[in-house]
Short mmCIF file of C-alpha atoms and ligand atoms in Angstrom, two decimals:
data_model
loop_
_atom_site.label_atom_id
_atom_site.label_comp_id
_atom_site.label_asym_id
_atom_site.label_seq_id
_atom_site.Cartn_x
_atom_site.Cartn_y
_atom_site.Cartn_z
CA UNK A 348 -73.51 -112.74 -98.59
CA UNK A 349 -75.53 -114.58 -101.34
CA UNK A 350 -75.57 -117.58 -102.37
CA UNK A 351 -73.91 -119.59 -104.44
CA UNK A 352 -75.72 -122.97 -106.15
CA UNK A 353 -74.27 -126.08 -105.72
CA UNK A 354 -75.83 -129.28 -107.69
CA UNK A 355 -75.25 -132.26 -105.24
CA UNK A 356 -73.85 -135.15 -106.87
CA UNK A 357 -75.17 -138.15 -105.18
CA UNK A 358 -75.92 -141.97 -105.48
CA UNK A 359 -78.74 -141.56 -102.75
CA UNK A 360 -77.54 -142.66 -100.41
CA UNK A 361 -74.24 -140.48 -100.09
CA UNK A 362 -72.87 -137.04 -101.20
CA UNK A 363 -69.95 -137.96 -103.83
CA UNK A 364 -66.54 -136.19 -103.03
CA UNK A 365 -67.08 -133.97 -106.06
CA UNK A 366 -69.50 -131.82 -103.76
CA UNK A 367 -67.96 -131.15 -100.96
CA UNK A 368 -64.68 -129.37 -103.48
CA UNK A 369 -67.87 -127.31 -104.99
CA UNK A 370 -68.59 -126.30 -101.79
CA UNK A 371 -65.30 -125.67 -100.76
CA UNK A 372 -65.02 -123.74 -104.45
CA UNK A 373 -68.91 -121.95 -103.56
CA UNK A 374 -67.32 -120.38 -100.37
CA UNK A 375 -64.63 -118.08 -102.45
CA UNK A 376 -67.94 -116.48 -103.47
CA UNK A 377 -70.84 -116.15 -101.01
CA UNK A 378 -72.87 -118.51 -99.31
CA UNK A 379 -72.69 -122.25 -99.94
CA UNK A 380 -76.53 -123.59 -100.91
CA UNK A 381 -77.01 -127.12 -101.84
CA UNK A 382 -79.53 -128.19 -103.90
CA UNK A 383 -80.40 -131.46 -104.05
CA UNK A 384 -81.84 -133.39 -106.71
CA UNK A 385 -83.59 -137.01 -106.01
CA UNK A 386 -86.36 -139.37 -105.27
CA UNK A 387 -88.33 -138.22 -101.71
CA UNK A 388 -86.51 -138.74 -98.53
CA UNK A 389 -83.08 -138.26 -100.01
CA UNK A 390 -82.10 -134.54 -98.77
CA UNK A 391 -82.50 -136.36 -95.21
CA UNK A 392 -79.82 -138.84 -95.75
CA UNK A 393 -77.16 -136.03 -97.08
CA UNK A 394 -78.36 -132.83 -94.95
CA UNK A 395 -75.65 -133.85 -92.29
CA UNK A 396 -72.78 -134.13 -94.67
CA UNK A 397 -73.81 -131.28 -96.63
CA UNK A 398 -73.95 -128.86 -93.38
CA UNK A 399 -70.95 -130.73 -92.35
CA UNK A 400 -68.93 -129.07 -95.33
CA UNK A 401 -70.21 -125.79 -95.30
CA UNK A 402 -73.86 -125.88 -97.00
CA UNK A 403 -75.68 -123.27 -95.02
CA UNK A 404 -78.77 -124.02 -97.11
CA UNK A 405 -80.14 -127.15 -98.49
CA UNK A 406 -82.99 -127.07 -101.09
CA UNK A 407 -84.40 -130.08 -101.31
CA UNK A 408 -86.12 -130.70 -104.80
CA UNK A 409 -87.36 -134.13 -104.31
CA UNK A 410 -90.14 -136.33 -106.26
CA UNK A 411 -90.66 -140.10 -107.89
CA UNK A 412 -89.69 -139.40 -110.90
CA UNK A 413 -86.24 -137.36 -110.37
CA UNK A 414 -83.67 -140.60 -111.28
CA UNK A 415 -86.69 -141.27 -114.19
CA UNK A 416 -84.81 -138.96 -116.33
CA UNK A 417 -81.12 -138.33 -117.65
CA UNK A 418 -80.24 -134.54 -116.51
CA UNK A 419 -83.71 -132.56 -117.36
CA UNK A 420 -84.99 -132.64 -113.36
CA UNK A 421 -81.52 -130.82 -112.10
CA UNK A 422 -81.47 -128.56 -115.09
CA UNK A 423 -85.64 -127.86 -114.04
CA UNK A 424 -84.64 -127.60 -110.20
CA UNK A 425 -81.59 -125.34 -110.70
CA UNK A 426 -83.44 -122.73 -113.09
CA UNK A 427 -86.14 -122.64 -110.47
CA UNK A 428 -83.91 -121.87 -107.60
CA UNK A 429 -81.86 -119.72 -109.75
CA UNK A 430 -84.58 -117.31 -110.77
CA UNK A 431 -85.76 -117.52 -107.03
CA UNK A 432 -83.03 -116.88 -104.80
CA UNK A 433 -80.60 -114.89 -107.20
CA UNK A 434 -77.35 -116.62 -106.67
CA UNK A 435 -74.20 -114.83 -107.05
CA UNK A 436 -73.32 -117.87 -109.35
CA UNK A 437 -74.30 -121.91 -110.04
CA UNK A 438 -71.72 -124.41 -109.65
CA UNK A 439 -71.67 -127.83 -111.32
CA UNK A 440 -69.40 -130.31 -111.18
CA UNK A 441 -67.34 -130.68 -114.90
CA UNK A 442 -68.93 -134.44 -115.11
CA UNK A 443 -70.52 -135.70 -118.34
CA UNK A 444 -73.82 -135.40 -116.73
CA UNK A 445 -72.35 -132.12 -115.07
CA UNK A 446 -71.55 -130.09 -118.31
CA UNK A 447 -74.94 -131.12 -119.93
CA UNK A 448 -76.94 -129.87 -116.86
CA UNK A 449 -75.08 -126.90 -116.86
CA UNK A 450 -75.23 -125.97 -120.75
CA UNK A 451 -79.15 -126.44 -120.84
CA UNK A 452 -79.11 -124.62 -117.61
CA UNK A 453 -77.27 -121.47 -118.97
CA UNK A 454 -79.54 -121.37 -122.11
CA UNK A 455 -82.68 -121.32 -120.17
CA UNK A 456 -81.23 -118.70 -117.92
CA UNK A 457 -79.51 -116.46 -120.50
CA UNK A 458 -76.72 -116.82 -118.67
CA UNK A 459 -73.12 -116.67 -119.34
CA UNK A 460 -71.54 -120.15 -118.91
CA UNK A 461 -67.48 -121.11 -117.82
CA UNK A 462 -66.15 -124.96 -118.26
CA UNK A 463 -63.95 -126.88 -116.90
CA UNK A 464 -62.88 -124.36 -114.23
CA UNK A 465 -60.06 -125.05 -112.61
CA UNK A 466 -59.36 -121.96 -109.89
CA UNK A 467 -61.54 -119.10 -109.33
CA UNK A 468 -61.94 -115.82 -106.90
CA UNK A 469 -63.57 -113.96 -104.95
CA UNK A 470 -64.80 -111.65 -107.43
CA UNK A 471 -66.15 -114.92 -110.21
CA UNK A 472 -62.86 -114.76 -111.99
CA UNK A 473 -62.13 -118.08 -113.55
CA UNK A 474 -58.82 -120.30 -114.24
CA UNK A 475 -59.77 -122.81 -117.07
CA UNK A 476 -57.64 -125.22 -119.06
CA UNK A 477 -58.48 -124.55 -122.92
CA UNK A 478 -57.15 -126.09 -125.76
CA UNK A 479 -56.60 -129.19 -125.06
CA UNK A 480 -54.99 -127.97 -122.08
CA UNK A 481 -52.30 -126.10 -124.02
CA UNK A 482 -53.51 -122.53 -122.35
CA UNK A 483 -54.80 -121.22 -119.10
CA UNK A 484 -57.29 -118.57 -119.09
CA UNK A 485 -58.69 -116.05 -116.93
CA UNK A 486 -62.82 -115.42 -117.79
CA UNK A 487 -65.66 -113.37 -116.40
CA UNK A 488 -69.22 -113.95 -117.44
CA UNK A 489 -70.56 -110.37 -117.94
CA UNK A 490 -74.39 -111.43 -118.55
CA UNK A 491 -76.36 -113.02 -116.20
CA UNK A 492 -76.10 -115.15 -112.89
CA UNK A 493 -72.60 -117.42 -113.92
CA UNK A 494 -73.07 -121.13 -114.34
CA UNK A 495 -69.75 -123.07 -114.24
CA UNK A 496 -68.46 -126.18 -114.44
CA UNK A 497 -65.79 -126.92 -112.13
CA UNK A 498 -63.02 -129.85 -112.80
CA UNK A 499 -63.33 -132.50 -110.19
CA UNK A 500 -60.01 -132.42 -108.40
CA UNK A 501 -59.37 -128.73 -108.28
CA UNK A 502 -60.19 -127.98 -105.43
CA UNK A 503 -59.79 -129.72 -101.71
CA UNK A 504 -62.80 -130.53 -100.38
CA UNK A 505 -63.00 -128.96 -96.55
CA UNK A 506 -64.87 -129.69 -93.10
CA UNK A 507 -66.58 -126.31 -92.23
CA UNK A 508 -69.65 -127.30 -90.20
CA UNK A 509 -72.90 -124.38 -90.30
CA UNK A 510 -76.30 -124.98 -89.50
CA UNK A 511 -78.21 -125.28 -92.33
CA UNK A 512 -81.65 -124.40 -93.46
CA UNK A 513 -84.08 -126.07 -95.29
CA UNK A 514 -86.07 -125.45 -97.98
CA UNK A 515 -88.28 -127.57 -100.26
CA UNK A 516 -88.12 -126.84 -103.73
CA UNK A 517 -91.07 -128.43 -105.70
CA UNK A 518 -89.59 -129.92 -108.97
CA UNK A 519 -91.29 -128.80 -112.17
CA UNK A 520 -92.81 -131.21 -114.30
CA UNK A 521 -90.37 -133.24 -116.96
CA UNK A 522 -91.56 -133.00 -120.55
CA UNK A 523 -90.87 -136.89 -121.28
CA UNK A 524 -91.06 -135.30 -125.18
CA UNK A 525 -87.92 -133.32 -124.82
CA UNK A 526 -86.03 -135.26 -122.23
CA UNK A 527 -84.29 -138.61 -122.05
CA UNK A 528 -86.28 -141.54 -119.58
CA UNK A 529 -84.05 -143.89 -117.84
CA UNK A 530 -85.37 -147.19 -118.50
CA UNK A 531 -83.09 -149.35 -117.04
CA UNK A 532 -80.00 -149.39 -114.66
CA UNK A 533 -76.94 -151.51 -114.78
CA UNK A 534 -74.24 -151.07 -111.99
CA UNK A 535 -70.76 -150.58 -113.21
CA UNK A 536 -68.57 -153.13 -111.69
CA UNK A 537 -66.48 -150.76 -109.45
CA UNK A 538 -64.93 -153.12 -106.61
CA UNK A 539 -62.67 -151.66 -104.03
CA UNK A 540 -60.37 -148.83 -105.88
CA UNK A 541 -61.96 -145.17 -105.44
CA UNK A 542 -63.65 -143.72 -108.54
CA UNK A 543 -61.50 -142.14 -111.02
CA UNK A 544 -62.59 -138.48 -111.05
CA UNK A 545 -62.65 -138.66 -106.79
CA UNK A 546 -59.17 -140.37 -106.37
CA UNK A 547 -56.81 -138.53 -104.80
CA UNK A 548 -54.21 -140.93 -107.10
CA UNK A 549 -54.58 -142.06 -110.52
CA UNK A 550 -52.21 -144.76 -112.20
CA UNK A 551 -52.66 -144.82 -115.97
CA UNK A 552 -51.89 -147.15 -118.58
CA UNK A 553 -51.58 -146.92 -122.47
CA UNK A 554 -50.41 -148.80 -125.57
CA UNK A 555 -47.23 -149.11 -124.09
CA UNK A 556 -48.54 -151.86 -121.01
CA UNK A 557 -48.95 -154.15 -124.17
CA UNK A 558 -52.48 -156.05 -123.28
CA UNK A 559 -55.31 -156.87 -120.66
CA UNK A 560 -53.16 -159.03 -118.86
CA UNK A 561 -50.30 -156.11 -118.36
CA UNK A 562 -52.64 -153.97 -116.75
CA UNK A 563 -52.03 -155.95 -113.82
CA UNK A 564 -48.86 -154.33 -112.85
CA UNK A 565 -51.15 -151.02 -113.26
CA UNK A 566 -53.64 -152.16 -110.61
CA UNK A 567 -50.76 -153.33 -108.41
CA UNK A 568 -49.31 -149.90 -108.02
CA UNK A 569 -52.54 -148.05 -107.84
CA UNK A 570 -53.50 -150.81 -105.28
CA UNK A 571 -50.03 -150.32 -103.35
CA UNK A 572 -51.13 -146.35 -103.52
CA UNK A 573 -54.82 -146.87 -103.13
CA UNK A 574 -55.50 -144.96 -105.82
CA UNK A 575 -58.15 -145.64 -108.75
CA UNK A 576 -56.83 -146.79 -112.53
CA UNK A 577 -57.28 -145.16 -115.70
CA UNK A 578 -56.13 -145.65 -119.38
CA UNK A 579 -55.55 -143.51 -122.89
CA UNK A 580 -57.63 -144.09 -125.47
CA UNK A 581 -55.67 -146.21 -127.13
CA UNK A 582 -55.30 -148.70 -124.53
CA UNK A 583 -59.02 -148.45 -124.11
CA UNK A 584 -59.72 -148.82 -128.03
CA UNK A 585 -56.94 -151.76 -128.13
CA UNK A 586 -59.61 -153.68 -125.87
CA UNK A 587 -56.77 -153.45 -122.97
CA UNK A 588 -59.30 -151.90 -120.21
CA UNK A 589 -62.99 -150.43 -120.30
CA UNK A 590 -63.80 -146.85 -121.84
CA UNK A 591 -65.65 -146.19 -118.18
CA UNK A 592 -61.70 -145.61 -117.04
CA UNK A 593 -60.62 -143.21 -119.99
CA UNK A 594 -58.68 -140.41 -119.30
CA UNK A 595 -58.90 -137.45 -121.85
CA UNK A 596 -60.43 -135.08 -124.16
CA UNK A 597 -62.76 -137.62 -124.50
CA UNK A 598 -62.47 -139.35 -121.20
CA UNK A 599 -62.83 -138.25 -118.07
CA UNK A 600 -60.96 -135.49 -116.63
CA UNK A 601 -58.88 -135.84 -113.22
CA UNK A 602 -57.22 -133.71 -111.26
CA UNK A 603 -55.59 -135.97 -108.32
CA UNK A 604 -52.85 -135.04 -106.02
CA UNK A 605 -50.37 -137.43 -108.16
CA UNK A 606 -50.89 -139.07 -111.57
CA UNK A 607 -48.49 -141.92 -112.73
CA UNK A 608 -48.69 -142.42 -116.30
CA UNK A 609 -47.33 -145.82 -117.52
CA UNK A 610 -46.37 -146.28 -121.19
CA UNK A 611 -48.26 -143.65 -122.22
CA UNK A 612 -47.07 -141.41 -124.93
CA UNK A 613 -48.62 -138.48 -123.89
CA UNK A 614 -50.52 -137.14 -127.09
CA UNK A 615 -52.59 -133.77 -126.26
CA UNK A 616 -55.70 -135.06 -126.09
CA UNK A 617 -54.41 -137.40 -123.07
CA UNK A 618 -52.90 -134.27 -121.57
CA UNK A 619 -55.74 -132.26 -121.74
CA UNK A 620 -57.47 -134.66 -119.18
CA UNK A 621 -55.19 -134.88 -116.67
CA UNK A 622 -52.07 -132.09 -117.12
CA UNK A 623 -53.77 -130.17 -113.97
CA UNK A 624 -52.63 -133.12 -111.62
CA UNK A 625 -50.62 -131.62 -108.93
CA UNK A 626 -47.83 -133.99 -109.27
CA UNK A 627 -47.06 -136.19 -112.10
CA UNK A 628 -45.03 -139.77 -112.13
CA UNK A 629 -44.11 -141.12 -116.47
CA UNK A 630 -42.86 -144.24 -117.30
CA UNK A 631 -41.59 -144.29 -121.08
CA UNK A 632 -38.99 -146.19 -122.94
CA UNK A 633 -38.70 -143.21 -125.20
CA UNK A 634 -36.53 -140.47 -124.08
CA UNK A 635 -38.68 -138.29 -126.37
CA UNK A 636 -41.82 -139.23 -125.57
CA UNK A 637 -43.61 -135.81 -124.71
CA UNK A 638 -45.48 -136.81 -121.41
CA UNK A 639 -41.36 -136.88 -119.88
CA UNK A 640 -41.73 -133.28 -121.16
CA UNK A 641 -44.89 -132.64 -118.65
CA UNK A 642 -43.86 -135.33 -115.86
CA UNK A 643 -42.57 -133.80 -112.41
CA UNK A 644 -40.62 -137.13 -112.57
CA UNK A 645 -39.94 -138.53 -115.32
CA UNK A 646 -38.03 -142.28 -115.23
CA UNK A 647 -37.26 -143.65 -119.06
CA UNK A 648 -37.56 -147.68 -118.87
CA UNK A 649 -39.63 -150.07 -119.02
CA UNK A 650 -42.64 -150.20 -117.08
CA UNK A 651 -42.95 -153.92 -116.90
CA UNK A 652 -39.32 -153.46 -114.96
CA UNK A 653 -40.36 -150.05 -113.17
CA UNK A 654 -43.52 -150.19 -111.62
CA UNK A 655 -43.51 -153.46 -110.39
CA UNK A 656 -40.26 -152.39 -107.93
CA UNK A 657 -42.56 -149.07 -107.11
CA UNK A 658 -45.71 -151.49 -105.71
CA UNK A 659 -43.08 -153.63 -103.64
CA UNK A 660 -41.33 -149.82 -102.63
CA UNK A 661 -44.90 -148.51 -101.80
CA UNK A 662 -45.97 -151.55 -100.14
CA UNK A 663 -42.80 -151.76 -98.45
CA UNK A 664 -42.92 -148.11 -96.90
CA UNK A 665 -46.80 -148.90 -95.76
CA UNK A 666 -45.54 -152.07 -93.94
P1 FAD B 1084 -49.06 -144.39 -127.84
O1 FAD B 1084 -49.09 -143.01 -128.35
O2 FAD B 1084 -48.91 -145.51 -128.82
O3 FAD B 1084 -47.89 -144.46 -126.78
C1 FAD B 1084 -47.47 -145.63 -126.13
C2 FAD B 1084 -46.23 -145.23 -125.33
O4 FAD B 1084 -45.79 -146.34 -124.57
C3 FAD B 1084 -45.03 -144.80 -126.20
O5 FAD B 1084 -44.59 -143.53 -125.77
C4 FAD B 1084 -43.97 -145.88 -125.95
O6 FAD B 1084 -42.66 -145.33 -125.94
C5 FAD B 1084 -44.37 -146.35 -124.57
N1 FAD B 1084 -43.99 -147.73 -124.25
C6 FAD B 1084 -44.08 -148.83 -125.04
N2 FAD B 1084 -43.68 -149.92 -124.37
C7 FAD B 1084 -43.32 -149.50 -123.11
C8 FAD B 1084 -42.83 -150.16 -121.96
N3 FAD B 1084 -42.66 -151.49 -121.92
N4 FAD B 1084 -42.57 -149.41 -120.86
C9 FAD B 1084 -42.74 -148.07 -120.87
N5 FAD B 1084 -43.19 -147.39 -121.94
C10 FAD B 1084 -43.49 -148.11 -123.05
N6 FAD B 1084 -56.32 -140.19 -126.11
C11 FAD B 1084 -56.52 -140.32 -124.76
O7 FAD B 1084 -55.70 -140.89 -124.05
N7 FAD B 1084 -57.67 -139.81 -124.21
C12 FAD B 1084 -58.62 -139.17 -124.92
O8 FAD B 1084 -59.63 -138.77 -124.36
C13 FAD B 1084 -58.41 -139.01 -126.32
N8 FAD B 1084 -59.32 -138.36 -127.08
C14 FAD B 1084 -59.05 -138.18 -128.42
C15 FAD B 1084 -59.93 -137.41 -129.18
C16 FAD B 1084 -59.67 -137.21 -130.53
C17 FAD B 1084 -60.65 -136.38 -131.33
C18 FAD B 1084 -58.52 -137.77 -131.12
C19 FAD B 1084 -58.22 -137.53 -132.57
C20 FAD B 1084 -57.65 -138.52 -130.37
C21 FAD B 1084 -57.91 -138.75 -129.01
N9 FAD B 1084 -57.03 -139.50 -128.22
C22 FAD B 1084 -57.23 -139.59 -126.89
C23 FAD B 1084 -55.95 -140.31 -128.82
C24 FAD B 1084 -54.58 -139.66 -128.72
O9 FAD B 1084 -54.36 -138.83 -129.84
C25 FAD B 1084 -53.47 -140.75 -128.70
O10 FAD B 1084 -53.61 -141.56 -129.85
C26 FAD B 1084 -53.51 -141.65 -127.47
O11 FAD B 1084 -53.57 -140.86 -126.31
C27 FAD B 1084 -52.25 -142.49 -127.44
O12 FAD B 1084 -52.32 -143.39 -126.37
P2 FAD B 1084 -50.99 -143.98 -125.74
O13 FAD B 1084 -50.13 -142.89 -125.25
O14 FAD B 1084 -51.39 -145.05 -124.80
O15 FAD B 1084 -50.35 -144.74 -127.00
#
């Protein structure tokens, strides 16, 4: 079988969730083969969770100056073991840093490149969301080895423990001239709630939760639900909550096993990020809003009155 790239996503000292669905995705095709991107001795804290979900090789691209520079090291490391080991295709998570690495990584490749892919087959068919998420289409690439960008959530990440093989990769040189140098790093406050694009629940809030201080009944239910909080632009523009937790065309995209949407309207560029959630919970006072339209479940009131019963229900149930 060959293999099939997957681009680690990592904090250095752990493999984010993200991965392992890649890998899970990789298997449909060939052979899962991590490669890993990062300062020197990182491969050696992930190679166990990596061969723990299926990577039955690791390439280990490794030097000082790979977290120097925004995306141009994995884009350098990919094309090299791209052009070396002839992958049946390269998979990258559908991340901001994710869909840069893997546009600069199709250009230098000449390869054909799929976004924000959402299902795909044995044969490198592709289900992606287009439009805003108004259609979804089937794609090949025809020309060259596929790159594609995979929307976190899509897929369930899955224990399938191989041996895996080493290899080092030696990381080319980065042109500081035509790449972007880190030159400082500030943590984002995260606390306890998982990260938005990993969470396996996501409870949103829009215009409609009024303020800062009503997103507290948001972070009570996703609390109750452990689940991570997000927010529509507008909330996020209205000052209500930070733009780290947008969800959207121009958010982040998420894919969780259930989305709860709380006084959100649901315009199409909130839809596009987050209409591929598997089940989906709206709270509206408007019978018309269109997100009821979407929602699995749709419950019109208020969400001040609603939600709050849901955490005590939740919270209840989980004694
Ligand atoms: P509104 O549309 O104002 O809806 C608020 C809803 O709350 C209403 O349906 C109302 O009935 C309901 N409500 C009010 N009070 C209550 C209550 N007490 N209980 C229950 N329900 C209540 N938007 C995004 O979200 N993400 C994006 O990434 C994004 N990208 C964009 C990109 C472009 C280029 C453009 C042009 C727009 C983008 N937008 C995006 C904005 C988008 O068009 C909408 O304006 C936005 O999603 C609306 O947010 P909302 O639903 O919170 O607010």
């Amino acid at each position: 079988m060959p293999d099939v790239l997957v681009l680690v996503d990592h904090d250095g000292e752990h493999v984010n969730r993200t991965t392992y669905e890649l890998l899970a995705a990789a298997r449909r095709l060939g052979d899962p083969a991590a490669v890993v991107v990062g300062t020197p001795g990182t491969t050696a804290r992930l190679a166990e969770s990596l061969a723990r979900h299926g990577a039955t090789r690791t390439y280990a691209a490794e030097s000082a100056e790979a977290d120097g520079f925004l995306v141009t090291p994995a884009v350098g490391a990919l094309e090299l073991v791209a052009r070396e080991a002839a992958p049946a295709a390269v998979l990258v998570s559908a991340t901001t840093d994710g869909k840069e690495i893997a546009a600069r990584l199709a250009a230098r490749l000449d390869a054909g490149l799929l976004v924000d892919a959402v299902d795909l087959d044995s044969s490198g068919v592709v289900d992606q969301v287009v439009f805003g998420g108004a259609y979804t289409v089937r794609s090949q690439v025809t020309h060259g080895t596929p790159v594609i960008t995979v929307r976190p959530g899509a897929f369930e990440p899955e224990e399938h423990p191989v041996t895996s093989v080493e290899r080092t990769v030696s990381l080319p040189t980065v042109d500081p001239a035509a790449s972007a140098r880190v030159t400082a790093r500030r943590a984002a406050p995260a606390g306890d709630r998982p990260a938005l694009t990993e969470a396996g629940v996501v409870v949103s809030g829009g215009r409609g939760v009024g303020g800062a201080d009503g997103f507290g009944v948001v972070e009570g239910l996703a609390d109750a639900l452990g689940g991570a909080v997000g927010a529509s632009r507008a909330a996020v523009d209205a000052g209500y909550y930070p733009h780290q937790y947008q969800v959207g065309q121009t958010g982040k995209s998420v894919s969780p096993q259930l989305y709860i949407a709380l006084g959100i309207s649901g315009a199409i560029q909130h839809l596009a990020g987050m209409q591929t959630s598997r089940t989906i919970v709206a709270v509206n006072t408007d019978p018309e809003a269109p997100i009821l339209a979407l929602a699995d479940y749709g419950v019109v009131g208020d969400l001040f009155a609603v939600a709050p019963q849901l955490t005590q229900e939740v919270a209840a149930r989980r004694g």
